[in-house]
CSV table of C-alpha atoms in Angstrom, one decimal:
chain,number,residue,atom,x,y,z
A,255,MET,CA,1.3,-12.2,45.8
A,256,ALA,CA,0.1,-14.8,48.2
A,257,ALA,CA,-3.0,-13.9,46.0
A,258,ALA,CA,-1.3,-14.5,42.6
A,259,GLU,CA,0.2,-17.6,43.5
A,260,GLU,CA,-2.7,-19.2,44.5
A,261,HIS,CA,-5.0,-18.3,41.7
A,262,VAL,CA,-1.7,-20.2,39.7
A,263,VAL,CA,-2.2,-23.2,41.6
A,264,ARG,CA,-5.3,-23.4,41.1
A,265,THR,CA,-5.8,-22.4,37.8
A,266,ALA,CA,-2.8,-25.2,36.9
A,267,PRO,CA,-4.8,-28.8,34.7
A,268,ALA,CA,-5.4,-31.7,36.6
A,269,GLY,CA,-1.8,-33.9,36.4
A,270,TYR,CA,0.4,-30.3,36.4
A,271,THR,CA,2.1,-28.4,39.0
A,272,ALA,CA,2.3,-25.1,38.1
A,273,LEU,CA,5.3,-23.0,38.6
A,274,ALA,CA,5.4,-19.6,38.9
A,275,VAL,CA,8.3,-17.3,37.8
A,276,LYS,CA,9.7,-14.2,36.7
A,277,PHE,CA,11.7,-13.8,33.6
A,278,GLY,CA,13.4,-10.1,35.3
A,279,GLU,CA,12.8,-7.8,38.9
A,280,ARG,CA,10.6,-5.1,36.8
A,281,GLN,CA,8.1,-7.8,35.9
A,282,ARG,CA,5.0,-7.2,37.6
A,283,SER,CA,3.0,-10.4,36.6
A,284,PRO,CA,4.6,-14.0,37.2
A,285,HIS,CA,4.6,-16.6,34.4
A,286,CYS,CA,3.0,-19.6,34.8
A,287,LEU,CA,5.4,-23.1,33.7
A,288,LEU,CA,3.4,-25.9,33.7
A,289,VAL,CA,5.7,-29.1,34.7
A,290,LYS,CA,4.6,-33.0,35.5
A,291,GLU,CA,6.7,-36.4,35.4
A,292,HIS,CA,6.9,-36.9,31.7
A,293,GLN,CA,5.4,-40.8,31.0
A,294,VAL,CA,6.3,-43.0,28.2
A,295,ARG,CA,5.5,-46.5,27.2
A,296,GLU,CA,8.2,-49.4,27.7
A,297,GLY,CA,10.5,-49.3,24.5
A,298,ALA,CA,9.6,-45.7,23.0
A,299,GLY,CA,13.5,-44.7,23.4
A,300,THR,CA,15.9,-43.4,26.3
A,301,ALA,CA,16.3,-39.7,24.7
A,302,HIS,CA,13.4,-39.0,27.3
A,303,PRO,CA,13.9,-41.7,29.9
A,304,PRO,CA,11.1,-42.1,32.5
A,305,ARG,CA,11.2,-41.4,35.8
A,306,ARG,CA,14.1,-38.7,35.4
A,307,THR,CA,12.3,-36.7,32.6
A,308,LEU,CA,10.2,-33.3,33.6
A,309,PHE,CA,7.9,-32.4,31.2
A,310,VAL,CA,7.4,-28.6,30.8
A,311,LEU,CA,4.6,-27.3,29.1
A,312,ASN,CA,4.0,-23.0,28.2
A,313,VAL,CA,7.8,-21.9,27.5
A,314,PRO,CA,7.7,-19.0,25.6
A,315,PRO,CA,10.4,-18.3,22.8
A,316,TYR,CA,12.8,-16.2,24.6
A,317,CYS,CA,13.4,-18.9,27.0
A,318,SER,CA,16.4,-21.0,26.0
A,319,PRO,CA,17.1,-24.3,27.2
A,320,ASP,CA,20.2,-22.4,29.6
A,321,THR,CA,17.6,-21.2,31.2
A,322,LEU,CA,15.7,-23.7,31.9
A,323,SER,CA,18.7,-26.0,32.8
A,324,ARG,CA,20.0,-23.1,35.8
A,325,LEU,CA,16.1,-22.7,36.8
A,326,PHE,CA,15.9,-26.5,37.6
A,327,ALA,CA,19.6,-26.8,38.4
A,328,ARG,CA,18.5,-26.5,41.8
A,329,CYS,CA,16.2,-29.7,42.2
A,330,GLY,CA,19.1,-31.8,41.2
A,331,CYS,CA,22.1,-32.5,38.2
A,332,VAL,CA,20.5,-31.5,34.7
A,333,GLN,CA,21.6,-34.0,32.2
A,334,SER,CA,20.1,-32.2,29.0
A,335,VAL,CA,17.6,-30.1,28.6
A,336,ASP,CA,14.9,-30.3,24.8
A,337,VAL,CA,13.1,-28.0,23.6
A,338,CYS,CA,10.5,-28.5,20.9
A,339,GLU,CA,7.9,-26.8,19.3
A,340,LYS,CA,5.2,-29.3,20.1
A,341,PRO,CA,5.1,-32.6,22.2
A,342,GLY,CA,6.4,-36.0,20.8
A,343,PRO,CA,8.7,-38.7,19.9
A,344,ALA,CA,11.9,-38.1,20.9
A,345,GLU,CA,13.9,-37.9,17.4
A,346,LYS,CA,17.7,-36.9,16.9
A,347,LYS,CA,17.8,-33.4,15.9
A,348,GLU,CA,20.4,-32.6,12.8
A,349,LYS,CA,23.2,-30.4,13.9
A,350,LEU,CA,23.0,-26.9,11.9
A,351,ALA,CA,25.9,-26.7,9.6
A,352,SER,CA,24.4,-22.9,8.8
A,353,LYS,CA,25.2,-20.1,10.9
A,354,PHE,CA,23.3,-17.7,7.9
A,355,PHE,CA,21.1,-20.3,6.5
A,356,ASN,CA,18.1,-22.2,7.0
A,357,ARG,CA,17.7,-20.7,10.7
A,358,LYS,CA,14.4,-20.9,12.2
A,359,THR,CA,12.9,-18.7,14.1
A,360,VAL,CA,10.7,-19.1,16.9
A,361,THR,CA,7.0,-17.3,17.3
A,362,GLY,CA,5.2,-19.3,19.8
A,363,PHE,CA,5.1,-21.2,23.1
A,364,GLN,CA,7.2,-24.6,23.0
A,365,VAL,CA,7.4,-27.6,25.2
A,366,ALA,CA,10.9,-28.5,27.3
A,367,TYR,CA,11.8,-31.8,28.3
A,368,VAL,CA,14.4,-31.6,31.6
A,369,VAL,CA,16.4,-35.1,31.8
A,370,PHE,CA,17.7,-35.5,35.9
A,371,ARG,CA,20.5,-37.5,36.2
A,372,LYS,CA,18.5,-39.4,39.2
A,373,PRO,CA,14.9,-39.5,39.5
A,374,ALA,CA,14.5,-37.4,42.8
A,375,GLY,CA,15.3,-34.2,40.4
A,376,VAL,CA,11.9,-34.5,38.9
A,377,GLN,CA,10.1,-34.2,42.7
A,378,ALA,CA,12.4,-31.6,43.5
A,379,ALA,CA,11.2,-29.6,40.5
A,380,LYS,CA,7.6,-30.3,41.2
A,381,ALA,CA,8.0,-29.0,44.6
A,382,LEU,CA,9.6,-25.4,43.9
A,383,SER,CA,5.7,-24.6,43.5
A,384,GLN,CA,5.8,-24.1,47.4
A,385,GLU,CA,8.8,-21.3,47.1
A,386,GLY,CA,6.5,-19.1,45.8
A,387,ILE,CA,7.6,-16.4,42.5
A,388,LEU,CA,10.8,-18.0,41.0
A,389,LEU,CA,13.2,-15.7,39.8
A,390,ILE,CA,14.9,-17.0,36.5
A,391,SER,CA,16.7,-13.5,35.2
A,392,THR,CA,20.0,-12.5,37.1
A,393,GLU,CA,22.9,-9.8,36.4
A,394,SER,CA,25.0,-12.9,35.5
A,395,HIS,CA,22.7,-14.6,33.1
A,396,PRO,CA,20.2,-12.3,32.2
A,397,VAL,CA,17.0,-12.8,29.9
A,398,LYS,CA,16.0,-10.4,27.1
A,399,THR,CA,12.4,-9.9,26.8
A,400,GLY,CA,10.4,-7.1,25.0
A,401,ILE,CA,12.7,-4.4,22.9
A,402,SER,CA,16.0,-6.1,24.0
A,403,LYS,CA,15.4,-9.2,22.6
A,404,TRP,CA,14.2,-7.3,19.3
A,405,ILE,CA,17.8,-5.4,19.0
A,406,ASP,CA,19.8,-8.4,19.8
A,407,ASN,CA,17.6,-10.3,17.5
A,408,TYR,CA,17.8,-7.4,14.7
A,409,ALA,CA,22.0,-7.3,15.9
A,410,ALA,CA,22.1,-11.2,15.0
A,411,SER,CA,20.4,-10.7,11.3
A,412,VAL,CA,23.3,-8.6,10.5
A,413,VAL,CA,25.6,-10.4,8.3
A,414,ASP,CA,29.5,-10.6,8.7
A,415,GLN,CA,30.1,-10.6,4.9
A,416,GLU,CA,33.7,-12.0,5.8
A,417,GLU,CA,32.2,-14.9,7.7
A,418,LEU,CA,29.1,-15.5,5.0
A,419,LYS,CA,31.9,-15.7,2.4
A,420,ALA,CA,34.2,-18.0,4.5
A,421,GLU,CA,30.9,-20.2,4.9
A,422,VAL,CA,30.0,-20.0,0.7
A,423,ASP,CA,33.8,-21.3,-0.3
A,424,ALA,CA,33.9,-23.8,2.1
A,425,TYR,CA,30.3,-25.2,0.9
A,426,MET,CA,31.6,-24.9,-2.1
A,427,GLN,CA,34.7,-26.6,-1.8
A,428,ASP,CA,32.6,-29.5,-0.5
A,429,TYR,CA,30.1,-28.9,-3.1
A,430,ASP,CA,33.4,-29.3,-5.9
A,431,LYS,CA,34.8,-32.1,-4.3
A,432,LYS,CA,31.4,-33.9,-3.8
A,433,ILE,CA,30.6,-34.1,-7.5
A,434,ALA,CA,34.2,-34.8,-8.8
A,435,GLU,CA,33.8,-38.0,-6.1
A,436,GLU,CA,30.8,-38.5,-8.3
A,437,GLU,CA,32.1,-38.4,-11.8
A,438,ALA,CA,35.4,-40.6,-10.7
A,439,LYS,CA,32.9,-43.3,-9.5
A,440,ALA,CA,30.8,-42.9,-12.6
A,441,ALA,CA,34.1,-42.8,-15.2
A,442,LYS,CA,34.9,-45.9,-13.1
A,443,GLU,CA,31.6,-47.6,-13.4
A,444,GLU,CA,31.5,-46.6,-16.7
A,445,GLY,CA,31.1,-49.2,-20.1
A,446,ILE,CA,31.1,-52.0,-16.9
A,447,PRO,CA,27.6,-54.4,-16.6
A,448,ASP,CA,26.1,-55.2,-13.3
A,449,GLU,CA,25.0,-58.2,-11.3
A,450,GLU,CA,22.4,-59.1,-13.8
A,451,GLY,CA,24.7,-58.0,-17.1
A,452,TRP,CA,23.3,-54.9,-17.8
A,453,VAL,CA,25.1,-51.7,-18.4
A,454,LYS,CA,24.7,-48.1,-16.9
A,455,VAL,CA,24.3,-45.6,-20.1
A,456,THR,CA,24.6,-41.9,-19.5
A,457,ARG,CA,23.8,-39.2,-21.4
A,458,LYS,CA,27.5,-37.6,-21.5
A,459,GLY,CA,28.4,-38.1,-25.3
A,460,ARG,CA,31.6,-37.5,-27.0
A,461,LYS,CA,30.7,-33.4,-26.6
A,462,PRO,CA,28.6,-33.1,-23.4
A,463,GLY,CA,27.5,-29.5,-24.0
A,464,LEU,CA,28.8,-26.8,-21.5
A,465,PRO,CA,25.9,-25.9,-19.2
A,466,ARG,CA,24.3,-22.2,-19.2
A,467,THR,CA,25.6,-19.7,-17.5
A,468,GLU,CA,23.3,-17.6,-15.1
A,469,ALA,CA,22.9,-14.4,-17.2
A,470,ALA,CA,22.5,-16.8,-20.8
A,471,ASN,CA,19.8,-18.3,-18.9
A,472,LEU,CA,18.3,-14.9,-18.1
A,473,ARG,CA,18.7,-13.5,-21.7
A,474,VAL,CA,16.4,-16.8,-22.7
A,475,LEU,CA,13.8,-16.1,-20.3
A,476,GLU,CA,13.6,-12.2,-20.8
A,477,ARG,CA,13.0,-13.6,-25.1
A,478,GLU,CA,10.7,-16.0,-24.1
A,479,LYS,CA,8.8,-13.5,-21.5
A,480,GLN,CA,8.8,-10.6,-24.5
A,481,LYS,CA,7.6,-13.3,-27.4
A,482,ARG,CA,4.6,-14.7,-24.9
A,483,ALA,CA,3.7,-10.8,-24.1
A,484,ARG,CA,3.8,-9.7,-27.8
A,485,LYS,CA,1.2,-12.9,-28.7
A,486,GLU,CA,-0.7,-12.6,-25.9
A,487,LEU,CA,-1.4,-8.3,-26.6
A,488,LEU,CA,-1.8,-9.2,-30.5
A,489,ASN,CA,-4.3,-12.7,-30.0
A,490,PHE,CA,-5.5,-11.7,-26.8
A,491,TYR,CA,-9.3,-12.5,-28.2
A,492,ALA,CA,-10.4,-14.3,-31.7
A,493,TRP,CA,-11.6,-11.3,-32.9
A,494,GLN,CA,-8.7,-9.3,-32.3
A,495,HIS,CA,-7.1,-11.9,-34.5
A,496,ARG,CA,-9.6,-12.0,-37.3
A,497,GLU,CA,-9.5,-8.1,-37.4
A,498,THR,CA,-5.3,-7.9,-37.5
A,499,LYS,CA,-5.4,-10.6,-40.6
A,500,ARG,CA,-8.5,-8.6,-42.6
A,501,GLU,CA,-6.5,-5.2,-41.9
A,502,HIS,CA,-3.4,-7.1,-43.4
A,503,ILE,CA,-4.9,-8.3,-46.2
A,504,ALA,CA,-6.6,-5.1,-46.8
A,505,GLN,CA,-3.2,-2.9,-47.1
A,506,LEU,CA,-2.0,-5.4,-49.4
A,507,ARG,CA,-4.6,-4.9,-51.6
A,508,LYS,CA,-4.5,-1.2,-51.2
A,509,LYS,CA,-0.4,-1.8,-52.0
A,510,PHE,CA,-1.5,-3.8,-55.2
A,511,GLU,CA,-3.7,-0.9,-56.6
A,512,GLU,CA,-1.4,1.7,-56.1
A,513,ASP,CA,1.6,-0.8,-58.2
A,514,LYS,CA,-0.6,-1.2,-60.8
A,515,GLN,CA,-1.1,2.0,-61.2
A,516,ARG,CA,2.1,3.4,-61.1
A,517,ILE,CA,3.5,0.5,-63.6
A,518,ALA,CA,0.1,2.1,-65.7
A,519,LEU,CA,1.6,5.5,-65.7
A,520,MET,CA,5.0,4.1,-66.4
A,521,ARG,CA,4.2,2.1,-69.3
A,522,ALA,CA,1.9,5.4,-70.5
A,523,GLN,CA,4.8,7.8,-70.3
A,524,ARG,CA,7.4,5.5,-72.3
A,525,LYS,CA,8.1,7.4,-76.0
A,526,PHE,CA,10.4,7.0,-78.4
A,527,ARG,CA,12.4,10.8,-78.4
A,528,PRO,CA,15.2,10.1,-80.6
A,529,TYR,CA,15.7,14.2,-80.0
């Protein structure tokens, strides 16, 4: 074990400290987290303040912010943990409004910014490399990896129909409310000139057209698709188009000759037969 720890420390890049961690007691080889004090230029923002922020590299996708917070809690009070796909300026993350839509699956290794309340926490975190291999997963807070992680991901992917319906209904209510507010605002501003004297003209007339339903749109698309398919099959090549015209003309001539013969026969059979 000591040889493995020494190997981990030796392979750490310059300026970084290697922390050997295990995400389970049965894990044979330790995982290496690379940490260093996060340094930023003056005026770059306060989300990751200097001297109190620990920059962590090589964070696996199954290592959550709560896991990192518990790991570095022994070094001091952790104010926040920000996990990102790659290093960059601190940006305010948008709060996910949906539980079922726009969910992003992390597949690769990430970076993390651990902010302590006091600068001493950063130095204490770097000194963890002297304690040997650190076990992150515990019975009270297990870190699931491998098949267990895949099973949890699959279980989380199963959608509860009631929750999904409630979220969709809430979204449509907000959407209808927003549309109603926009229409009321447009009706209020209709015919009123702006500061430069221009009057906004909309496409809404006396009899605004009704929006197409989904079924109507599907029927229109199907008709256009069939029409395009017939045109492509009939006139795929120029010579096919010419041959089609020639065959049509030949059929018309043949029918014309047949009609002439039938009319001549009818004339020949026209005789006066009083008795």
